[in-house]
């Protein structure tokens, strides 16, 4: 087995084994002295490593009380974040770039900055908000409450809105039901706003493990982590099964990358002469027995992914299939085991939704235009949502462009890291299969992002300058990178803010609105129908196993235009005729969501509300400044 010999990287203080001893200078610590003495801390190199972190933290803490989230307008949080907040991000980015210079000997410094970036970007809403952020988090909280109330899974019980699927893939929800019991809290709402920060921190060691498999240069590794953090704007890191399943998926791939190399498959990559200066040596090969043991170890983790989320196992199978296209990772046994576990789950616990999905494939297979759409294809309206949509596109193009530059300029690195590139590209063909409820676009981006971030970092972090002939070109690249690296990182952080917070007006809900909705749904008799314009409001699915739901505007735009002309005439034929109560819940959050997502035209929500209130077939039974509740007055027989 070949022993891996670390390669010094730029900024590293490592010396060759037979090189000169560390140079002694005046004031240098003697052997046995404390590592961090006061003179050490004021040395320029160390001072400029920790001082930006202190300054950024002070600015960020100062900015928090000045974030007026209660009075957001069409710009979301963008114009409510004070200058000190933006300045703290700039200082943090500068400190991260400086810390990369010491990454070879002190990789924990850029790691600390990466954690600080996550906290700076995603903790403000968790700290400040006095209610649940993001309506889908509230939906998932309702599923946890459903499991706690029933104390059993009911995968075969039909529920409106395909809510039975959550009993068919219950891993995330059963785990959180257990946590709610263990913590002694009422619901998961007490901690769910911290999910995005938690997921981000847990992902860091997994990403580092993957990136270190293909790169020895700590600068490249941590820059890849940083880019992943600021490019992960897709909104899948909230309190959701997808966030948990993504961590498990990448953990499986990390094990595969490091422990599934076939003997004799690395070829010329075993020689450092054929590797990029920043590349890591190919992991040692494993025997068939060792890989079989690894499969046995991974099987419970793969089962946990299937227990948690319906799409992630498909993404894992696609990634493993892509790896089988390489000689280095040709392990059909693992792919077969993963596929069998997925199919067993799909035809047992997940059978109802699985059969429904198979039936829908006839319409979706090959329909690339429809499958690549986002949501219901409404036109975003309002400055915040429009800017967010544009920032999303720009971020994708920048990451893809940087990754493409690395593929062209760093061919040796691409050759050794080809498995990571293939895993990143593998989800793209799923556009040809299904639209996944209008979310396939986001999921393909999410699963391709870890590899894309690595190669984007490779375009910004140059390899160490060569020796002798041909040195001029690498030196030029280093000088260009010295400018491009901080500039691009600052621009990516700047792009994250509108991409993540541009729609924040749709995501924050005043407690009074939540209280009104909860009161109405608590008092609604079992079997009642709950109408709403959209399901994107707090507590929308409270008691979803006892109530029927219909979100009338969650359909294609032409149908919404027809509905808006005569709401009562459109709705009434589809309302129950068996005397069950029917309530129409109209809230401020629904107004913001339908306008921002373009489900209704400008003023459409107010028009719908006024027509319903003016109709004798609906009467107002509750309301406040944040919403109105109407009850349908069924016509008398005869």
PDB file of C-alpha atoms in Angstrom, residues 32-275:
ATOM      1  CA  UNK A  32       8.550  24.230  25.730  1.00  0.00           C
ATOM      2  CA  UNK A  33       7.218  27.800  25.813  1.00  0.00           C
ATOM      3  CA  UNK A  34       3.476  28.439  25.620  1.00  0.00           C
ATOM      4  CA  UNK A  35       2.204  28.343  22.045  1.00  0.00           C
ATOM      5  CA  UNK A  36       0.074  31.466  22.369  1.00  0.00           C
ATOM      6  CA  UNK A  37       1.911  34.090  24.374  1.00  0.00           C
ATOM      7  CA  UNK A  38       0.923  37.734  24.281  1.00  0.00           C
ATOM      8  CA  UNK A  39       3.725  38.726  21.884  1.00  0.00           C
ATOM      9  CA  UNK A  40       2.498  35.970  19.513  1.00  0.00           C
ATOM     10  CA  UNK A  41      -0.974  37.471  19.351  1.00  0.00           C
ATOM     11  CA  UNK A  42       0.279  40.852  18.161  1.00  0.00           C
ATOM     12  CA  UNK A  43       2.520  39.472  15.421  1.00  0.00           C
ATOM     13  CA  UNK A  44       1.119  40.807  12.109  1.00  0.00           C
ATOM     14  CA  UNK A  45       0.347  37.415  10.601  1.00  0.00           C
ATOM     15  CA  UNK A  46      -1.592  36.220  13.649  1.00  0.00           C
ATOM     16  CA  UNK A  47      -3.117  39.624  14.431  1.00  0.00           C
ATOM     17  CA  UNK A  48      -4.707  39.904  10.991  1.00  0.00           C
ATOM     18  CA  UNK A  49      -6.062  36.364  11.333  1.00  0.00           C
ATOM     19  CA  UNK A  50      -8.134  36.790  14.490  1.00  0.00           C
ATOM     20  CA  UNK A  51      -8.777  40.553  14.566  1.00  0.00           C
ATOM     21  CA  UNK A  52     -11.250  40.619  11.595  1.00  0.00           C
ATOM     22  CA  UNK A  53     -13.283  37.918  13.323  1.00  0.00           C
ATOM     23  CA  UNK A  54     -13.560  40.033  16.470  1.00  0.00           C
ATOM     24  CA  UNK A  55     -14.475  43.182  14.506  1.00  0.00           C
ATOM     25  CA  UNK A  56     -17.038  41.340  12.362  1.00  0.00           C
ATOM     26  CA  UNK A  57     -18.634  39.802  15.446  1.00  0.00           C
ATOM     27  CA  UNK A  58     -18.911  43.188  17.152  1.00  0.00           C
ATOM     28  CA  UNK A  59     -20.499  44.773  14.061  1.00  0.00           C
ATOM     29  CA  UNK A  60     -22.920  41.873  13.659  1.00  0.00           C
ATOM     30  CA  UNK A  61     -24.012  41.924  17.306  1.00  0.00           C
ATOM     31  CA  UNK A  62     -24.472  45.708  17.086  1.00  0.00           C
ATOM     32  CA  UNK A  63     -26.637  45.351  13.983  1.00  0.00           C
ATOM     33  CA  UNK A  64     -29.138  42.822  15.398  1.00  0.00           C
ATOM     34  CA  UNK A  65     -31.314  45.232  17.438  1.00  0.00           C
ATOM     35  CA  UNK A  66     -31.498  47.525  14.403  1.00  0.00           C
ATOM     36  CA  UNK A  67     -33.092  44.917  12.104  1.00  0.00           C
ATOM     37  CA  UNK A  68     -36.738  46.030  11.916  1.00  0.00           C
ATOM     38  CA  UNK A  69     -38.262  42.773  10.707  1.00  0.00           C
ATOM     39  CA  UNK A  70     -41.782  43.738  11.868  1.00  0.00           C
ATOM     40  CA  UNK A  71     -42.146  46.448   9.212  1.00  0.00           C
ATOM     41  CA  UNK A  72     -40.837  44.789   6.089  1.00  0.00           C
ATOM     42  CA  UNK A  73     -42.081  46.066   2.733  1.00  0.00           C
ATOM     43  CA  UNK A  74     -41.722  44.701  -0.804  1.00  0.00           C
ATOM     44  CA  UNK A  75     -37.929  44.499  -0.360  1.00  0.00           C
ATOM     45  CA  UNK A  76     -38.194  41.906   2.395  1.00  0.00           C
ATOM     46  CA  UNK A  77     -35.291  42.191   4.821  1.00  0.00           C
ATOM     47  CA  UNK A  78     -32.972  43.788   2.271  1.00  0.00           C
ATOM     48  CA  UNK A  79     -33.647  47.380   3.294  1.00  0.00           C
ATOM     49  CA  UNK A  80     -34.122  46.483   6.964  1.00  0.00           C
ATOM     50  CA  UNK A  81     -30.597  45.163   7.433  1.00  0.00           C
ATOM     51  CA  UNK A  82     -28.415  48.013   8.749  1.00  0.00           C
ATOM     52  CA  UNK A  83     -25.096  49.028   7.217  1.00  0.00           C
ATOM     53  CA  UNK A  84     -23.266  47.443  10.164  1.00  0.00           C
ATOM     54  CA  UNK A  85     -24.643  44.036   9.146  1.00  0.00           C
ATOM     55  CA  UNK A  86     -23.368  44.333   5.579  1.00  0.00           C
ATOM     56  CA  UNK A  87     -20.048  45.674   6.846  1.00  0.00           C
ATOM     57  CA  UNK A  88     -19.675  42.708   9.207  1.00  0.00           C
ATOM     58  CA  UNK A  89     -20.013  40.329   6.238  1.00  0.00           C
ATOM     59  CA  UNK A  90     -17.378  42.250   4.284  1.00  0.00           C
ATOM     60  CA  UNK A  91     -14.945  42.161   7.220  1.00  0.00           C
ATOM     61  CA  UNK A  92     -15.681  38.473   7.760  1.00  0.00           C
ATOM     62  CA  UNK A  93     -14.926  37.712   4.117  1.00  0.00           C
ATOM     63  CA  UNK A  94     -11.688  39.687   4.275  1.00  0.00           C
ATOM     64  CA  UNK A  95     -10.652  37.828   7.407  1.00  0.00           C
ATOM     65  CA  UNK A  96     -11.409  34.511   5.730  1.00  0.00           C
ATOM     66  CA  UNK A  97      -9.177  35.384   2.776  1.00  0.00           C
ATOM     67  CA  UNK A  98      -6.364  36.383   5.156  1.00  0.00           C
ATOM     68  CA  UNK A  99      -6.819  33.169   7.163  1.00  0.00           C
ATOM     69  CA  UNK A 100      -6.267  31.128   3.986  1.00  0.00           C
ATOM     70  CA  UNK A 101      -2.639  32.249   4.031  1.00  0.00           C
ATOM     71  CA  UNK A 102      -2.172  30.168   7.195  1.00  0.00           C
ATOM     72  CA  UNK A 103      -4.431  27.315   6.114  1.00  0.00           C
ATOM     73  CA  UNK A 104      -1.504  24.938   5.589  1.00  0.00           C
ATOM     74  CA  UNK A 105      -0.473  25.014   9.249  1.00  0.00           C
ATOM     75  CA  UNK A 106      -3.662  26.245  10.940  1.00  0.00           C
ATOM     76  CA  UNK A 107      -6.675  25.019   8.918  1.00  0.00           C
ATOM     77  CA  UNK A 108      -8.987  25.619  11.855  1.00  0.00           C
ATOM     78  CA  UNK A 109      -8.837  29.380  11.234  1.00  0.00           C
ATOM     79  CA  UNK A 110     -10.690  29.310   7.876  1.00  0.00           C
ATOM     80  CA  UNK A 111     -12.924  26.654   9.425  1.00  0.00           C
ATOM     81  CA  UNK A 112     -13.794  29.038  12.242  1.00  0.00           C
ATOM     82  CA  UNK A 113     -14.535  31.774   9.716  1.00  0.00           C
ATOM     83  CA  UNK A 114     -16.786  29.379   7.770  1.00  0.00           C
ATOM     84  CA  UNK A 115     -18.835  28.628  10.887  1.00  0.00           C
ATOM     85  CA  UNK A 116     -18.971  32.350  11.660  1.00  0.00           C
ATOM     86  CA  UNK A 117     -20.265  33.035   8.147  1.00  0.00           C
ATOM     87  CA  UNK A 118     -23.090  30.535   8.603  1.00  0.00           C
ATOM     88  CA  UNK A 119     -24.014  32.112  11.908  1.00  0.00           C
ATOM     89  CA  UNK A 120     -23.872  35.642  10.470  1.00  0.00           C
ATOM     90  CA  UNK A 121     -26.045  34.769   7.475  1.00  0.00           C
ATOM     91  CA  UNK A 122     -28.654  32.471   8.977  1.00  0.00           C
ATOM     92  CA  UNK A 123     -28.887  33.129  12.698  1.00  0.00           C
ATOM     93  CA  UNK A 124     -30.528  36.617  12.637  1.00  0.00           C
ATOM     94  CA  UNK A 125     -34.014  35.293  11.893  1.00  0.00           C
ATOM     95  CA  UNK A 126     -33.659  32.501  14.455  1.00  0.00           C
ATOM     96  CA  UNK A 127     -32.644  34.999  17.132  1.00  0.00           C
ATOM     97  CA  UNK A 128     -35.058  37.791  16.282  1.00  0.00           C
ATOM     98  CA  UNK A 129     -38.273  36.263  14.992  1.00  0.00           C
ATOM     99  CA  UNK A 130     -41.047  35.764  17.517  1.00  0.00           C
ATOM    100  CA  UNK A 131     -42.795  33.223  15.290  1.00  0.00           C
ATOM    101  CA  UNK A 132     -41.983  30.380  12.921  1.00  0.00           C
ATOM    102  CA  UNK A 133     -40.032  31.456   9.847  1.00  0.00           C
ATOM    103  CA  UNK A 134     -41.110  29.973   6.532  1.00  0.00           C
ATOM    104  CA  UNK A 135     -44.609  28.463   6.102  1.00  0.00           C
ATOM    105  CA  UNK A 136     -43.290  25.029   5.133  1.00  0.00           C
ATOM    106  CA  UNK A 137     -41.556  24.786   8.500  1.00  0.00           C
ATOM    107  CA  UNK A 138     -44.954  25.258  10.104  1.00  0.00           C
ATOM    108  CA  UNK A 139     -46.311  22.512   7.841  1.00  0.00           C
ATOM    109  CA  UNK A 140     -43.629  20.084   8.984  1.00  0.00           C
ATOM    110  CA  UNK A 141     -44.261  21.031  12.588  1.00  0.00           C
ATOM    111  CA  UNK A 142     -47.887  20.014  12.014  1.00  0.00           C
ATOM    112  CA  UNK A 143     -46.707  16.593  10.811  1.00  0.00           C
ATOM    113  CA  UNK A 144     -44.656  16.132  13.990  1.00  0.00           C
ATOM    114  CA  UNK A 145     -47.699  17.079  16.066  1.00  0.00           C
ATOM    115  CA  UNK A 146     -49.783  14.625  14.054  1.00  0.00           C
ATOM    116  CA  UNK A 147     -47.413  11.778  14.916  1.00  0.00           C
ATOM    117  CA  UNK A 148     -47.324  12.773  18.572  1.00  0.00           C
ATOM    118  CA  UNK A 149     -51.117  12.845  18.744  1.00  0.00           C
ATOM    119  CA  UNK A 150     -51.730   9.530  16.970  1.00  0.00           C
ATOM    120  CA  UNK A 151     -48.718   7.622  18.309  1.00  0.00           C
ATOM    121  CA  UNK A 152     -48.675   5.542  15.119  1.00  0.00           C
ATOM    122  CA  UNK A 153     -47.951   5.725  11.385  1.00  0.00           C
ATOM    123  CA  UNK A 154     -50.873   5.555   8.958  1.00  0.00           C
ATOM    124  CA  UNK A 155     -49.263   5.299   5.500  1.00  0.00           C
ATOM    125  CA  UNK A 156     -52.391   3.906   3.837  1.00  0.00           C
ATOM    126  CA  UNK A 157     -54.892   6.477   5.121  1.00  0.00           C
ATOM    127  CA  UNK A 158     -55.786   8.953   2.332  1.00  0.00           C
ATOM    128  CA  UNK A 159     -55.426  12.602   3.337  1.00  0.00           C
ATOM    129  CA  UNK A 160     -56.040  15.754   1.329  1.00  0.00           C
ATOM    130  CA  UNK A 161     -53.024  17.348  -0.292  1.00  0.00           C
ATOM    131  CA  UNK A 162     -51.065  14.069  -0.379  1.00  0.00           C
ATOM    132  CA  UNK A 163     -50.255  14.550   3.310  1.00  0.00           C
ATOM    133  CA  UNK A 164     -50.231  10.768   3.746  1.00  0.00           C
ATOM    134  CA  UNK A 165     -46.797  10.822   2.078  1.00  0.00           C
ATOM    135  CA  UNK A 166     -45.332  12.095   5.333  1.00  0.00           C
ATOM    136  CA  UNK A 167     -46.455   8.886   7.058  1.00  0.00           C
ATOM    137  CA  UNK A 168     -44.909   6.933   4.185  1.00  0.00           C
ATOM    138  CA  UNK A 169     -41.480   8.609   4.616  1.00  0.00           C
ATOM    139  CA  UNK A 170     -41.587   9.452   8.333  1.00  0.00           C
ATOM    140  CA  UNK A 171     -37.926   9.319   9.414  1.00  0.00           C
ATOM    141  CA  UNK A 172     -37.423  13.048   9.918  1.00  0.00           C
ATOM    142  CA  UNK A 173     -40.742  13.459  11.703  1.00  0.00           C
ATOM    143  CA  UNK A 174     -40.402  10.488  14.043  1.00  0.00           C
ATOM    144  CA  UNK A 175     -36.947  11.731  15.012  1.00  0.00           C
ATOM    145  CA  UNK A 176     -38.294  15.176  15.853  1.00  0.00           C
ATOM    146  CA  UNK A 177     -41.279  13.725  17.680  1.00  0.00           C
ATOM    147  CA  UNK A 178     -38.761  11.906  19.864  1.00  0.00           C
ATOM    148  CA  UNK A 179     -36.783  15.132  20.355  1.00  0.00           C
ATOM    149  CA  UNK A 180     -39.930  16.997  21.381  1.00  0.00           C
ATOM    150  CA  UNK A 181     -40.596  14.321  24.004  1.00  0.00           C
ATOM    151  CA  UNK A 182     -36.965  14.294  25.143  1.00  0.00           C
ATOM    152  CA  UNK A 183     -36.732  18.096  25.447  1.00  0.00           C
ATOM    153  CA  UNK A 184     -40.075  18.337  27.210  1.00  0.00           C
ATOM    154  CA  UNK A 185     -41.323  21.100  24.887  1.00  0.00           C
ATOM    155  CA  UNK A 186     -44.813  21.457  23.424  1.00  0.00           C
ATOM    156  CA  UNK A 187     -43.864  21.364  19.733  1.00  0.00           C
ATOM    157  CA  UNK A 188     -40.855  21.471  17.444  1.00  0.00           C
ATOM    158  CA  UNK A 189     -41.666  25.158  16.851  1.00  0.00           C
ATOM    159  CA  UNK A 190     -39.487  25.974  19.861  1.00  0.00           C
ATOM    160  CA  UNK A 191     -36.323  25.127  17.917  1.00  0.00           C
ATOM    161  CA  UNK A 192     -37.154  24.733  14.226  1.00  0.00           C
ATOM    162  CA  UNK A 193     -35.960  28.238  13.249  1.00  0.00           C
ATOM    163  CA  UNK A 194     -32.425  27.032  14.044  1.00  0.00           C
ATOM    164  CA  UNK A 195     -32.582  24.178  11.531  1.00  0.00           C
ATOM    165  CA  UNK A 196     -30.805  26.020   8.687  1.00  0.00           C
ATOM    166  CA  UNK A 197     -27.866  26.900  10.930  1.00  0.00           C
ATOM    167  CA  UNK A 198     -27.731  23.381  12.382  1.00  0.00           C
ATOM    168  CA  UNK A 199     -27.754  21.720   8.975  1.00  0.00           C
ATOM    169  CA  UNK A 200     -25.058  24.056   7.710  1.00  0.00           C
ATOM    170  CA  UNK A 201     -22.709  23.369  10.612  1.00  0.00           C
ATOM    171  CA  UNK A 202     -23.197  19.593  10.385  1.00  0.00           C
ATOM    172  CA  UNK A 203     -22.519  19.680   6.637  1.00  0.00           C
ATOM    173  CA  UNK A 204     -19.108  21.316   7.084  1.00  0.00           C
ATOM    174  CA  UNK A 205     -17.181  18.219   8.289  1.00  0.00           C
ATOM    175  CA  UNK A 206     -18.898  16.095   5.633  1.00  0.00           C
ATOM    176  CA  UNK A 207     -17.867  18.525   2.887  1.00  0.00           C
ATOM    177  CA  UNK A 208     -14.332  18.732   4.286  1.00  0.00           C
ATOM    178  CA  UNK A 209     -14.083  14.943   4.229  1.00  0.00           C
ATOM    179  CA  UNK A 210     -15.179  14.853   0.583  1.00  0.00           C
ATOM    180  CA  UNK A 211     -12.980  17.742  -0.540  1.00  0.00           C
ATOM    181  CA  UNK A 212      -9.910  16.407   1.307  1.00  0.00           C
ATOM    182  CA  UNK A 213     -10.301  13.164  -0.632  1.00  0.00           C
ATOM    183  CA  UNK A 214      -9.447  15.100  -3.795  1.00  0.00           C
ATOM    184  CA  UNK A 215      -7.350  18.033  -2.522  1.00  0.00           C
ATOM    185  CA  UNK A 216      -4.485  18.399  -0.046  1.00  0.00           C
ATOM    186  CA  UNK A 217      -4.493  22.175  -0.297  1.00  0.00           C
ATOM    187  CA  UNK A 218      -6.502  23.421   2.671  1.00  0.00           C
ATOM    188  CA  UNK A 219      -7.059  26.731   0.871  1.00  0.00           C
ATOM    189  CA  UNK A 220      -8.982  24.910  -1.846  1.00  0.00           C
ATOM    190  CA  UNK A 221     -10.940  22.843   0.667  1.00  0.00           C
ATOM    191  CA  UNK A 222     -12.115  25.762   2.788  1.00  0.00           C
ATOM    192  CA  UNK A 223     -12.826  27.990  -0.197  1.00  0.00           C
ATOM    193  CA  UNK A 224     -15.045  25.218  -1.542  1.00  0.00           C
ATOM    194  CA  UNK A 225     -16.881  25.065   1.793  1.00  0.00           C
ATOM    195  CA  UNK A 226     -17.296  28.854   1.832  1.00  0.00           C
ATOM    196  CA  UNK A 227     -18.677  28.905  -1.719  1.00  0.00           C
ATOM    197  CA  UNK A 228     -21.100  26.084  -0.908  1.00  0.00           C
ATOM    198  CA  UNK A 229     -22.419  28.045   2.060  1.00  0.00           C
ATOM    199  CA  UNK A 230     -23.097  31.253   0.151  1.00  0.00           C
ATOM    200  CA  UNK A 231     -24.413  29.425  -2.940  1.00  0.00           C
ATOM    201  CA  UNK A 232     -26.846  27.284  -0.944  1.00  0.00           C
ATOM    202  CA  UNK A 233     -29.711  29.758  -1.224  1.00  0.00           C
ATOM    203  CA  UNK A 234     -32.236  27.234  -2.541  1.00  0.00           C
ATOM    204  CA  UNK A 235     -34.294  27.080   0.656  1.00  0.00           C
ATOM    205  CA  UNK A 236     -33.871  23.353   1.320  1.00  0.00           C
ATOM    206  CA  UNK A 237     -31.998  23.835   4.588  1.00  0.00           C
ATOM    207  CA  UNK A 238     -35.055  24.785   6.622  1.00  0.00           C
ATOM    208  CA  UNK A 239     -36.815  22.385   9.035  1.00  0.00           C
ATOM    209  CA  UNK A 240     -37.326  19.686   6.423  1.00  0.00           C
ATOM    210  CA  UNK A 241     -36.610  16.029   5.550  1.00  0.00           C
ATOM    211  CA  UNK A 242     -34.525  17.173   2.571  1.00  0.00           C
ATOM    212  CA  UNK A 243     -32.014  18.963   4.790  1.00  0.00           C
ATOM    213  CA  UNK A 244     -31.468  15.859   6.892  1.00  0.00           C
ATOM    214  CA  UNK A 245     -31.406  13.494   3.889  1.00  0.00           C
ATOM    215  CA  UNK A 246     -28.802  15.633   2.089  1.00  0.00           C
ATOM    216  CA  UNK A 247     -26.387  15.213   5.012  1.00  0.00           C
ATOM    217  CA  UNK A 248     -26.856  11.436   4.951  1.00  0.00           C
ATOM    218  CA  UNK A 249     -26.484  11.328   1.165  1.00  0.00           C
ATOM    219  CA  UNK A 250     -23.184  13.222   1.212  1.00  0.00           C
ATOM    220  CA  UNK A 251     -21.949  11.110   4.138  1.00  0.00           C
ATOM    221  CA  UNK A 252     -22.505   7.949   2.080  1.00  0.00           C
ATOM    222  CA  UNK A 253     -20.645   9.471  -0.870  1.00  0.00           C
ATOM    223  CA  UNK A 254     -17.779  10.529   1.426  1.00  0.00           C
ATOM    224  CA  UNK A 255     -17.316   6.904   2.520  1.00  0.00           C
ATOM    225  CA  UNK A 256     -17.517   5.690  -1.068  1.00  0.00           C
ATOM    226  CA  UNK A 257     -14.909   8.200  -2.257  1.00  0.00           C
ATOM    227  CA  UNK A 258     -12.447   7.157   0.451  1.00  0.00           C
ATOM    228  CA  UNK A 259     -13.012   3.418   0.814  1.00  0.00           C
ATOM    229  CA  UNK A 260     -14.277   2.016  -2.493  1.00  0.00           C
ATOM    230  CA  UNK A 261     -11.260   2.479  -4.790  1.00  0.00           C
ATOM    231  CA  UNK A 262     -10.671  -0.692  -6.797  1.00  0.00           C
ATOM    232  CA  UNK A 263      -7.150  -2.194  -6.838  1.00  0.00           C
ATOM    233  CA  UNK A 264      -5.075  -1.099  -9.809  1.00  0.00           C
ATOM    234  CA  UNK A 265      -7.713   1.419 -10.921  1.00  0.00           C
ATOM    235  CA  UNK A 266      -5.806   4.640 -10.148  1.00  0.00           C
ATOM    236  CA  UNK A 267      -3.097   3.996 -12.737  1.00  0.00           C
ATOM    237  CA  UNK A 268      -0.878   6.979 -13.409  1.00  0.00           C
ATOM    238  CA  UNK A 269      -2.636   8.986 -10.676  1.00  0.00           C
ATOM    239  CA  UNK A 270      -0.565   7.052  -8.130  1.00  0.00           C
ATOM    240  CA  UNK A 271       2.396   9.243  -9.125  1.00  0.00           C
ATOM    241  CA  UNK A 272       2.463  12.816  -7.857  1.00  0.00           C
ATOM    242  CA  UNK A 273       4.126  13.835 -11.095  1.00  0.00           C
ATOM    243  CA  UNK A 274       0.752  13.302 -12.780  1.00  0.00           C
ATOM    244  CA  UNK A 275      -1.265  15.185 -10.161  1.00  0.00           C
TER     245      UNK A 275
END
